[in-house]
PDB file of C-alpha atoms and ligand atoms in Angstrom:
ATOM      1  CA  MET N 793       0.014  -0.126  -0.021  1.00  0.00           C
ATOM      2  CA  ARG N 794       1.298   3.533  -1.017  1.00  0.00           C
ATOM      3  CA  ARG N 795       2.366   5.820   1.844  1.00  0.00           C
ATOM      4  CA  PRO N 796      -0.357   8.960   2.312  1.00  0.00           C
ATOM      5  CA  VAL N 797       1.043  12.348   1.240  1.00  0.00           C
ATOM      6  CA  HIS N 798       0.432  15.977   2.489  1.00  0.00           C
ATOM      7  CA  ARG N 799      -0.731  17.519  -0.562  1.00  0.00           C
ATOM      8  CA  PHE N 800      -3.448  17.216  -3.057  1.00  0.00           C
ATOM      9  CA  ASP N 801      -2.599  16.469  -6.488  1.00  0.00           C
ATOM     10  CA  LEU N 802      -3.246  19.155  -9.187  1.00  0.00           C
ATOM     11  CA  LEU N 803      -6.233  16.980 -10.701  1.00  0.00           C
ATOM     12  CA  THR N 804      -7.835  17.084  -7.094  1.00  0.00           C
ATOM     13  CA  ILE N 805      -7.524  20.762  -6.984  1.00  0.00           C
ATOM     14  CA  ILE N 806      -8.515  21.505 -10.335  1.00  0.00           C
ATOM     15  CA  LEU N 807     -11.924  19.293 -10.103  1.00  0.00           C
ATOM     16  CA  HIS N 808     -12.332  20.737  -6.755  1.00  0.00           C
ATOM     17  CA  TRP N 809     -12.689  24.446  -7.764  1.00  0.00           C
ATOM     18  CA  LEU N 810     -14.301  23.685 -11.085  1.00  0.00           C
ATOM     19  CA  ILE N 811     -17.104  21.766  -9.450  1.00  0.00           C
ATOM     20  CA  ALA N 812     -17.524  24.416  -6.626  1.00  0.00           C
ATOM     21  CA  ALA N 813     -17.801  27.403  -9.294  1.00  0.00           C
ATOM     22  CA  LEU N 814     -20.377  24.998 -11.282  1.00  0.00           C
ATOM     23  CA  ILE N 815     -22.385  24.219  -8.352  1.00  0.00           C
ATOM     24  CA  LEU N 816     -22.514  27.806  -6.875  1.00  0.00           C
ATOM     25  CA  GLY N 817     -23.256  29.297 -10.262  1.00  0.00           C
ATOM     26  CA  LEU N 818     -25.880  26.551 -10.779  1.00  0.00           C
ATOM     27  CA  ILE N 819     -27.744  27.319  -7.400  1.00  0.00           C
ATOM     28  CA  ILE N 820     -28.049  30.931  -8.299  1.00  0.00           C
ATOM     29  CA  LEU N 821     -29.232  30.123 -12.082  1.00  0.00           C
ATOM     30  CA  GLY N 822     -31.511  27.476 -10.628  1.00  0.00           C
ATOM     31  CA  PHE N 823     -33.164  30.069  -8.279  1.00  0.00           C
ATOM     32  CA  VAL N 824     -33.495  32.713 -10.987  1.00  0.00           C
ATOM     33  CA  MET N 825     -34.952  30.660 -13.532  1.00  0.00           C
ATOM     34  CA  THR N 826     -37.747  29.254 -11.250  1.00  0.00           C
ATOM     35  CA  ARG N 827     -39.038  32.899 -10.560  1.00  0.00           C
ATOM     36  CA  PRO N 828     -42.699  33.031 -11.618  1.00  0.00           C
ATOM     37  CA  SER N 829     -42.194  36.462 -12.981  1.00  0.00           C
ATOM     38  CA  ILE N 830     -39.549  35.812 -15.505  1.00  0.00           C
ATOM     39  CA  ASP N 831     -40.262  36.146 -19.356  1.00  0.00           C
ATOM     40  CA  PRO N 832     -40.986  32.620 -20.732  1.00  0.00           C
ATOM     41  CA  VAL N 833     -38.544  32.879 -23.815  1.00  0.00           C
ATOM     42  CA  LEU N 834     -35.651  33.622 -21.254  1.00  0.00           C
ATOM     43  CA  GLN N 835     -36.788  31.197 -18.889  1.00  0.00           C
ATOM     44  CA  PHE N 836     -36.503  28.384 -21.575  1.00  0.00           C
ATOM     45  CA  SER N 837     -33.002  29.570 -22.537  1.00  0.00           C
ATOM     46  CA  LEU N 838     -32.042  29.552 -18.904  1.00  0.00           C
ATOM     47  CA  PHE N 839     -33.327  26.278 -18.107  1.00  0.00           C
ATOM     48  CA  GLN N 840     -31.180  24.893 -21.336  1.00  0.00           C
ATOM     49  CA  TRP N 841     -28.167  26.182 -19.766  1.00  0.00           C
ATOM     50  CA  HIS N 842     -28.751  24.895 -16.341  1.00  0.00           C
ATOM     51  CA  LYS N 843     -29.744  21.746 -17.774  1.00  0.00           C
ATOM     52  CA  SER N 844     -26.082  21.741 -19.801  1.00  0.00           C
ATOM     53  CA  LEU N 845     -24.005  22.974 -16.857  1.00  0.00           C
ATOM     54  CA  GLY N 846     -25.649  20.650 -14.762  1.00  0.00           C
ATOM     55  CA  MET N 847     -24.801  17.535 -16.707  1.00  0.00           C
ATOM     56  CA  LEU N 848     -21.325  18.977 -17.106  1.00  0.00           C
ATOM     57  CA  ALA N 849     -21.213  19.185 -13.132  1.00  0.00           C
ATOM     58  CA  LEU N 850     -22.381  15.545 -12.778  1.00  0.00           C
ATOM     59  CA  LEU N 851     -19.659  14.328 -15.608  1.00  0.00           C
ATOM     60  CA  PHE N 852     -17.057  16.370 -13.149  1.00  0.00           C
ATOM     61  CA  ALA N 853     -18.499  14.893  -9.983  1.00  0.00           C
ATOM     62  CA  MET N 854     -18.141  11.323 -11.273  1.00  0.00           C
ATOM     63  CA  ALA N 855     -14.584  11.750 -12.356  1.00  0.00           C
ATOM     64  CA  ARG N 856     -13.772  13.076  -9.128  1.00  0.00           C
ATOM     65  CA  PHE N 857     -15.573  10.229  -7.594  1.00  0.00           C
ATOM     66  CA  VAL N 858     -13.381   7.749  -9.257  1.00  0.00           C
ATOM     67  CA  HIS N 859     -10.402   9.758  -8.685  1.00  0.00           C
ATOM     68  CA  SER N 860     -10.738  10.016  -5.105  1.00  0.00           C
ATOM     69  CA  VAL N 861     -11.110   6.477  -4.663  1.00  0.00           C
ATOM     70  CA  ILE N 862      -7.930   5.456  -6.738  1.00  0.00           C
ATOM     71  CA  ARG N 863      -5.614   8.317  -5.569  1.00  0.00           C
ATOM     72  CA  VAL N 864      -2.997   8.352  -2.831  1.00  0.00           C
ATOM     73  CA  ARG N 865      -4.889   9.142   0.409  1.00  0.00           C
ATOM     74  CA  VAL N 866      -4.093  12.159   1.945  1.00  0.00           C
ATOM     75  CA  GLU N 867      -2.870  12.806   5.638  1.00  0.00           C
ATOM     76  CA  PRO N 868      -5.049  15.309   7.676  1.00  0.00           C
ATOM     77  CA  VAL N 869      -2.969  19.106   8.190  1.00  0.00           C
ATOM     78  CA  GLY N 870      -0.744  18.647  11.401  1.00  0.00           C
ATOM     79  CA  GLY N 871      -2.474  19.822  14.511  1.00  0.00           C
ATOM     80  CA  MET N 872      -5.748  18.501  13.779  1.00  0.00           C
ATOM     81  CA  LYS N 873      -7.714  16.359  16.502  1.00  0.00           C
ATOM     82  CA  PRO N 874      -9.368  13.177  15.798  1.00  0.00           C
ATOM     83  CA  LEU N 875     -12.864  14.668  16.034  1.00  0.00           C
ATOM     84  CA  GLU N 876     -12.148  17.592  13.782  1.00  0.00           C
ATOM     85  CA  HIS N 877     -10.583  15.252  11.141  1.00  0.00           C
ATOM     86  CA  LEU N 878     -13.624  12.796  11.227  1.00  0.00           C
ATOM     87  CA  LEU N 879     -16.022  15.939  11.069  1.00  0.00           C
ATOM     88  CA  ALA N 880     -13.876  17.069   7.917  1.00  0.00           C
ATOM     89  CA  LYS N 881     -14.010  13.983   6.510  1.00  0.00           C
ATOM     90  CA  THR N 882     -17.611  13.289   7.126  1.00  0.00           C
ATOM     91  CA  THR N 883     -18.546  16.486   5.520  1.00  0.00           C
ATOM     92  CA  HIS N 884     -16.430  16.050   2.262  1.00  0.00           C
ATOM     93  CA  GLY N 885     -18.135  12.439   2.108  1.00  0.00           C
ATOM     94  CA  ILE N 886     -21.590  14.144   2.120  1.00  0.00           C
ATOM     95  CA  LEU N 887     -20.538  16.944  -0.265  1.00  0.00           C
ATOM     96  CA  LEU N 888     -18.954  14.265  -2.777  1.00  0.00           C
ATOM     97  CA  ALA N 889     -22.028  12.457  -2.624  1.00  0.00           C
ATOM     98  CA  LEU N 890     -24.282  15.771  -2.989  1.00  0.00           C
ATOM     99  CA  SER N 891     -22.404  16.885  -6.119  1.00  0.00           C
ATOM    100  CA  ILE N 892     -23.519  13.475  -7.871  1.00  0.00           C
ATOM    101  CA  LEU N 893     -27.222  13.289  -6.195  1.00  0.00           C
ATOM    102  CA  VAL N 894     -28.030  16.633  -6.989  1.00  0.00           C
ATOM    103  CA  PRO N 895     -27.814  16.564 -10.698  1.00  0.00           C
ATOM    104  CA  LEU N 896     -29.029  13.276 -10.801  1.00  0.00           C
ATOM    105  CA  ALA N 897     -32.278  14.478  -9.245  1.00  0.00           C
ATOM    106  CA  GLY N 898     -32.413  17.142 -11.883  1.00  0.00           C
ATOM    107  CA  TRP N 899     -31.893  14.700 -14.615  1.00  0.00           C
ATOM    108  CA  MET N 900     -34.865  12.797 -13.133  1.00  0.00           C
ATOM    109  CA  ILE N 901     -37.070  16.120 -13.304  1.00  0.00           C
ATOM    110  CA  ALA N 902     -36.509  16.269 -17.075  1.00  0.00           C
ATOM    111  CA  SER N 903     -36.875  12.594 -17.439  1.00  0.00           C
ATOM    112  CA  VAL N 904     -40.064  11.915 -15.507  1.00  0.00           C
ATOM    113  CA  SER N 905     -41.947  15.073 -17.322  1.00  0.00           C
ATOM    114  CA  PRO N 906     -44.800  14.151 -19.198  1.00  0.00           C
ATOM    115  CA  LEU N 907     -43.842  17.269 -21.071  1.00  0.00           C
ATOM    116  CA  GLU N 908     -40.588  15.585 -22.446  1.00  0.00           C
ATOM    117  CA  ILE N 909     -38.821  18.827 -23.125  1.00  0.00           C
ATOM    118  CA  PRO N 910     -35.659  17.491 -24.577  1.00  0.00           C
ATOM    119  CA  THR N 911     -32.260  18.817 -22.990  1.00  0.00           C
ATOM    120  CA  PHE N 912     -29.805  20.152 -25.669  1.00  0.00           C
ATOM    121  CA  ALA N 913     -26.610  20.379 -23.969  1.00  0.00           C
ATOM    122  CA  PHE N 914     -24.780  23.353 -25.228  1.00  0.00           C
ATOM    123  CA  ASN N 915     -26.927  22.938 -28.411  1.00  0.00           C
ATOM    124  CA  LEU N 916     -24.480  19.974 -29.461  1.00  0.00           C
ATOM    125  CA  ILE N 917     -26.059  16.898 -28.415  1.00  0.00           C
ATOM    126  CA  VAL N 918     -29.615  15.763 -27.018  1.00  0.00           C
ATOM    127  CA  VAL N 919     -29.114  14.212 -23.665  1.00  0.00           C
ATOM    128  CA  PRO N 920     -31.171  11.004 -23.606  1.00  0.00           C
ATOM    129  CA  HIS N 921     -33.953  10.940 -20.872  1.00  0.00           C
ATOM    130  CA  LEU N 922     -33.764   8.180 -18.231  1.00  0.00           C
ATOM    131  CA  PRO N 923     -35.918   5.268 -18.687  1.00  0.00           C
ATOM    132  CA  VAL N 924     -38.555   6.069 -16.081  1.00  0.00           C
ATOM    133  CA  PRO N 925     -42.236   6.292 -15.965  1.00  0.00           C
ATOM    134  CA  LYS N 926     -43.801   9.741 -16.526  1.00  0.00           C
ATOM    135  CA  SER N 927     -46.012  11.646 -14.592  1.00  0.00           C
ATOM    136  CA  TYR N 928     -46.859  15.307 -13.077  1.00  0.00           C
ATOM    137  CA  ALA N 929     -46.799  13.553  -9.652  1.00  0.00           C
ATOM    138  CA  ALA N 930     -43.266  12.383  -9.951  1.00  0.00           C
ATOM    139  CA  GLU N 931     -42.076  15.577 -11.877  1.00  0.00           C
ATOM    140  CA  THR N 932     -43.530  17.501  -8.589  1.00  0.00           C
ATOM    141  CA  TRP N 933     -41.420  14.891  -6.140  1.00  0.00           C
ATOM    142  CA  TRP N 934     -38.310  15.077  -7.993  1.00  0.00           C
ATOM    143  CA  ALA N 935     -38.314  18.970  -8.367  1.00  0.00           C
ATOM    144  CA  THR N 936     -39.000  19.118  -4.555  1.00  0.00           C
ATOM    145  CA  ALA N 937     -36.023  16.502  -4.081  1.00  0.00           C
ATOM    146  CA  HIS N 938     -33.998  18.449  -6.374  1.00  0.00           C
ATOM    147  CA  ALA N 939     -34.529  21.884  -4.520  1.00  0.00           C
ATOM    148  CA  VAL N 940     -33.982  20.366  -1.242  1.00  0.00           C
ATOM    149  CA  LEU N 941     -30.817  18.782  -2.172  1.00  0.00           C
ATOM    150  CA  ALA N 942     -29.540  21.779  -3.898  1.00  0.00           C
ATOM    151  CA  TYR N 943     -30.330  24.077  -0.996  1.00  0.00           C
ATOM    152  CA  SER N 944     -28.713  21.574   1.668  1.00  0.00           C
ATOM    153  CA  THR N 945     -25.620  21.519  -0.348  1.00  0.00           C
ATOM    154  CA  LEU N 946     -25.535  25.219  -0.182  1.00  0.00           C
ATOM    155  CA  ALA N 947     -25.801  25.306   3.531  1.00  0.00           C
ATOM    156  CA  LEU N 948     -23.073  22.713   4.030  1.00  0.00           C
ATOM    157  CA  VAL N 949     -20.776  24.508   1.570  1.00  0.00           C
ATOM    158  CA  PHE N 950     -21.487  27.522   3.762  1.00  0.00           C
ATOM    159  CA  LEU N 951     -20.250  25.652   6.923  1.00  0.00           C
ATOM    160  CA  HIS N 952     -17.467  23.935   4.569  1.00  0.00           C
ATOM    161  CA  SER N 953     -15.928  27.113   3.463  1.00  0.00           C
ATOM    162  CA  SER N 954     -16.138  29.058   6.710  1.00  0.00           C
ATOM    163  CA  ALA N 955     -14.223  26.046   8.155  1.00  0.00           C
ATOM    164  CA  SER N 956     -11.314  26.431   5.575  1.00  0.00           C
ATOM    165  CA  LEU N 957     -11.584  30.434   6.479  1.00  0.00           C
ATOM    166  CA  TYR N 958     -11.090  29.623  10.161  1.00  0.00           C
ATOM    167  CA  HIS N 959      -8.385  27.328   9.498  1.00  0.00           C
ATOM    168  CA  HIS N 960      -6.795  29.901   7.297  1.00  0.00           C
ATOM    169  CA  TYR N 961      -7.043  33.191   9.441  1.00  0.00           C
ATOM    170  CA  TRP N 962      -7.172  31.881  13.133  1.00  0.00           C
ATOM    171  CA  ARG N 963      -5.501  28.376  13.121  1.00  0.00           C
ATOM    172  CA  ARG N 964      -3.088  29.670  10.422  1.00  0.00           C
ATOM    173  CA  ASP N 965      -2.637  26.122   9.141  1.00  0.00           C
ATOM    174  CA  ASP N 966      -2.477  24.864   5.522  1.00  0.00           C
ATOM    175  CA  VAL N 967      -5.803  23.647   5.291  1.00  0.00           C
ATOM    176  CA  LEU N 968      -7.038  26.270   2.595  1.00  0.00           C
ATOM    177  CA  THR N 969      -3.510  26.950   1.046  1.00  0.00           C
ATOM    178  CA  ARG N 970      -2.869  23.181   0.119  1.00  0.00           C
ATOM    179  CA  MET N 971      -6.358  23.452  -1.788  1.00  0.00           C
ATOM    180  CA  LEU N 972      -4.753  26.430  -3.612  1.00  0.00           C
ATOM    181  CA  ASN N 973      -1.463  24.471  -4.234  1.00  0.00           C
ATOM    182  CA  LYS N 974       0.555  26.849  -2.168  1.00  0.00           C
ATOM    183  CA  GLU N 975       1.347  25.858   1.216  1.00  0.00           C
ATOM    184  CA  ARG N 976       2.634  28.826   3.108  1.00  0.00           C
ATOM    185  CA  ARG N 977       4.947  26.588   5.302  1.00  0.00           C
ATOM    186  CA  LEU N 978       5.972  22.871   5.740  1.00  0.00           C
ATOM    187  CA  ILE N 979       3.013  20.987   7.711  1.00  0.00           C
ATOM    188  CA  GLU N 980       4.341  20.874  11.125  1.00  0.00           C
ATOM    189  CA  PRO N 981       2.311  18.823  13.955  1.00  0.00           C
ATOM    190  CA  SER N 982       1.652  22.098  16.032  1.00  0.00           C
ATOM    191  CA  ALA N 983      -0.235  24.073  13.614  1.00  0.00           C
ATOM    192  CA  LYS N 984      -1.674  26.519  16.242  1.00  0.00           C
ATOM    193  CA  GLU N 985       1.749  28.261  16.793  1.00  0.00           C
ATOM    194  CA  PRO N 986       2.102  31.957  15.579  1.00  0.00           C
ATOM    195  CA  THR N 987       3.806  32.784  12.494  1.00  0.00           C
ATOM    196  CA  SER N 988       5.168  35.921  11.338  1.00  0.00           C
TER     197      SER N 988
HETATM  198  C1  HEM H1741     -25.014  20.268  -9.369  1.00  0.00           C
HETATM  199  C2  HEM H1741     -25.707  20.474 -10.166  1.00  0.00           C
HETATM  200  C3  HEM H1741     -27.163  21.250 -10.022  1.00  0.00           C
HETATM  201  C4  HEM H1741     -27.425  22.185  -9.244  1.00  0.00           C
HETATM  202  C5  HEM H1741     -26.638  22.634  -7.913  1.00  0.00           C
HETATM  203  C6  HEM H1741     -28.826  22.536  -9.151  1.00  0.00           C
HETATM  204  C7  HEM H1741     -29.404  23.585  -8.533  1.00  0.00           C
HETATM  205  C8  HEM H1741     -30.811  23.931  -8.882  1.00  0.00           C
HETATM  206  C9  HEM H1741     -31.442  24.945  -8.222  1.00  0.00           C
HETATM  207  C10 HEM H1741     -31.083  25.572  -6.827  1.00  0.00           C
HETATM  208  C11 HEM H1741     -32.895  24.932  -8.787  1.00  0.00           C
HETATM  209  C12 HEM H1741     -34.131  25.728  -8.009  1.00  0.00           C
HETATM  210  C13 HEM H1741     -35.164  25.018  -7.303  1.00  0.00           C
HETATM  211  C14 HEM H1741     -36.095  26.009  -6.507  1.00  0.00           C
HETATM  212  O1  HEM H1741     -35.989  26.922  -6.102  1.00  0.00           O
HETATM  213  O2  HEM H1741     -37.303  25.361  -6.774  1.00  0.00           O
HETATM  214  C15 HEM H1741     -32.992  24.105  -9.711  1.00  0.00           C
HETATM  215  C16 HEM H1741     -34.297  23.975 -10.559  1.00  0.00           C
HETATM  216  C17 HEM H1741     -34.108  22.804 -11.723  1.00  0.00           C
HETATM  217  N1  HEM H1741     -33.115  22.304 -12.100  1.00  0.00           N
HETATM  218 FE1  HEM H1741     -31.325  21.956 -11.160  1.00  0.00          FE
HETATM  219  N2  HEM H1741     -29.349  21.906 -10.748  1.00  0.00           N
HETATM  220  C18 HEM H1741     -28.253  21.097 -10.825  1.00  0.00           C
HETATM  221  C19 HEM H1741     -28.448  20.189 -11.983  1.00  0.00           C
HETATM  222  C20 HEM H1741     -29.510  19.870 -12.896  1.00  0.00           C
HETATM  223  C21 HEM H1741     -29.582  19.111 -14.086  1.00  0.00           C
HETATM  224  C22 HEM H1741     -28.358  18.217 -14.490  1.00  0.00           C
HETATM  225  C23 HEM H1741     -30.896  19.075 -14.588  1.00  0.00           C
HETATM  226  C24 HEM H1741     -31.457  18.234 -15.666  1.00  0.00           C
HETATM  227  C25 HEM H1741     -30.697  17.747 -16.607  1.00  0.00           C
HETATM  228  C26 HEM H1741     -31.256  20.063 -13.792  1.00  0.00           C
HETATM  229  C27 HEM H1741     -32.925  20.378 -13.974  1.00  0.00           C
HETATM  230  C28 HEM H1741     -33.722  21.447 -13.535  1.00  0.00           C
HETATM  231  C29 HEM H1741     -34.964  21.638 -13.544  1.00  0.00           C
HETATM  232  C30 HEM H1741     -35.795  20.994 -14.585  1.00  0.00           C
HETATM  233  C31 HEM H1741     -35.298  22.571 -12.468  1.00  0.00           C
HETATM  234  C32 HEM H1741     -36.384  23.209 -12.222  1.00  0.00           C
HETATM  235  C33 HEM H1741     -37.569  22.730 -11.207  1.00  0.00           C
HETATM  236  C34 HEM H1741     -38.846  23.248 -11.161  1.00  0.00           C
HETATM  237  O3  HEM H1741     -39.495  23.207 -12.133  1.00  0.00           O
HETATM  238  O4  HEM H1741     -39.214  23.712  -9.993  1.00  0.00           O
HETATM  239  N3  HEM H1741     -30.644  20.555 -12.562  1.00  0.00           N
HETATM  240  N4  HEM H1741     -31.733  23.364 -10.094  1.00  0.00           N
HETATM  241  C1  HEM H1742     -16.651  27.996  -2.733  1.00  0.00           C
HETATM  242  C2  HEM H1742     -16.440  27.622  -1.513  1.00  0.00           C
HETATM  243  C3  HEM H1742     -15.322  26.457  -0.988  1.00  0.00           C
HETATM  244  C4  HEM H1742     -14.251  26.544  -0.292  1.00  0.00           C
HETATM  245  C5  HEM H1742     -13.566  27.953   0.281  1.00  0.00           C
HETATM  246  C6  HEM H1742     -13.875  25.309  -0.041  1.00  0.00           C
HETATM  247  C7  HEM H1742     -12.490  24.727   0.492  1.00  0.00           C
HETATM  248  C8  HEM H1742     -11.759  23.480   0.396  1.00  0.00           C
HETATM  249  C9  HEM H1742     -10.628  23.400   1.706  1.00  0.00           C
HETATM  250  C10 HEM H1742      -9.869  24.408   1.913  1.00  0.00           C
HETATM  251  C11 HEM H1742     -10.494  21.798   1.251  1.00  0.00           C
HETATM  252  C12 HEM H1742      -9.347  20.910   1.535  1.00  0.00           C
HETATM  253  C13 HEM H1742      -9.546  20.413   3.154  1.00  0.00           C
HETATM  254  C14 HEM H1742      -8.244  19.960   3.417  1.00  0.00           C
HETATM  255  O1  HEM H1742      -6.986  20.404   3.392  1.00  0.00           O
HETATM  256  O2  HEM H1742      -8.324  18.904   4.270  1.00  0.00           O
HETATM  257  C15 HEM H1742     -11.744  21.405   0.709  1.00  0.00           C
HETATM  258  C16 HEM H1742     -11.714  19.972   0.426  1.00  0.00           C
HETATM  259  C17 HEM H1742     -12.763  19.419  -0.176  1.00  0.00           C
HETATM  260  N1  HEM H1742     -14.153  20.073  -0.752  1.00  0.00           N
HETATM  261 FE1  HEM H1742     -14.561  22.147  -0.812  1.00  0.00          FE
HETATM  262  N2  HEM H1742     -14.457  24.317  -0.654  1.00  0.00           N
HETATM  263  C18 HEM H1742     -15.613  24.926  -1.410  1.00  0.00           C
HETATM  264  C19 HEM H1742     -16.448  24.655  -2.121  1.00  0.00           C
HETATM  265  C20 HEM H1742     -16.842  23.255  -2.020  1.00  0.00           C
HETATM  266  C21 HEM H1742     -17.924  22.641  -2.963  1.00  0.00           C
HETATM  267  C22 HEM H1742     -19.095  23.433  -3.629  1.00  0.00           C
HETATM  268  C23 HEM H1742     -17.907  21.262  -2.731  1.00  0.00           C
HETATM  269  C24 HEM H1742     -18.633  19.783  -3.357  1.00  0.00           C
HETATM  270  C25 HEM H1742     -19.996  20.191  -3.397  1.00  0.00           C
HETATM  271  C26 HEM H1742     -16.547  20.872  -1.995  1.00  0.00           C
HETATM  272  C27 HEM H1742     -16.353  19.419  -1.517  1.00  0.00           C
HETATM  273  C28 HEM H1742     -14.826  19.473  -0.952  1.00  0.00           C
HETATM  274  C29 HEM H1742     -14.382  18.028  -0.932  1.00  0.00           C
HETATM  275  C30 HEM H1742     -15.187  16.510  -1.291  1.00  0.00           C
HETATM  276  C31 HEM H1742     -13.125  18.195  -0.235  1.00  0.00           C
HETATM  277  C32 HEM H1742     -12.206  16.883   0.087  1.00  0.00           C
HETATM  278  C33 HEM H1742     -10.890  16.826  -1.199  1.00  0.00           C
HETATM  279  C34 HEM H1742     -11.455  16.153  -2.377  1.00  0.00           C
HETATM  280  O3  HEM H1742     -11.653  15.106  -2.488  1.00  0.00           O
HETATM  281  O4  HEM H1742     -11.728  17.183  -3.327  1.00  0.00           O
HETATM  282  N3  HEM H1742     -16.125  22.015  -1.721  1.00  0.00           N
HETATM  283  N4  HEM H1742     -12.467  22.366   0.340  1.00  0.00           N
END
């Protein structure tokens, strides 16, 4: 078995920030496009952009999941208590799962809808619907599930990014900098010591 490492590899870092940007952008877009007052022509176009970018987010999230299984294990930053490490690992696991479940639930809305509106991914290909029975009741159920999962992701991302800022500005360790590929110092066991 390979020894754990201190740093994230470049692919992990690129996928992390790409998926983070896509998810946050898609939540804003999803919220805006579902406002009742929006012009129907604009709404159709925003829905198509939302579904295209959402399918892209699903592809990246699946690639990231496979990569997280096969990559070398990354050690916790020095100075982390076992409970903190457990909390961080659990949050990352839930975020990883949500980044796949949210777009899957979105794909289900499009697939169960009796309106059968096609998804033109970036106007290049038509994304096939999943082979599931269609009904308005199922469409409402999946739209609610999609919204609940998406807004729960937002709440968890708020906690997750607040934790990384706490580590950066208060604990002054490398939790945030190593996800930016530029550690400010070598990882030491006593991370709470003042720097200057
Ligand atoms: C990570 C990816 C995604 C995120 C974060 C996301 C987020 C959201 C959000 C926040 C809403 C608004 C919910 C509301 O306020 O009612 C929404 C609506 C919607 N999303 Fe997504 N979405 C994603 C992927 C997808 C995908 C891949 C599809 C389809 C292929 C999709 C289809 C839809 C549809 C059809 C609605 C409107 C539902 C309704 O009529 O109420 N989404 N999404
Ligand atoms: C935009 C705000 C975000 C910030 C500031 C942020 C920050 C970070 C930092 C600093 C780490 C490294 C933790 C460590 O060193 O152990 C990390 C890891 C992680 N983050 Fe985020 N993150 C954000 C958004 C997201 C989003 C939207 C997701 C997914 C829904 C996510 C999922 C993860 C996961 C799964 C890890 C574990 C490493 C990996 O497998 O990629 N993060 N994040």
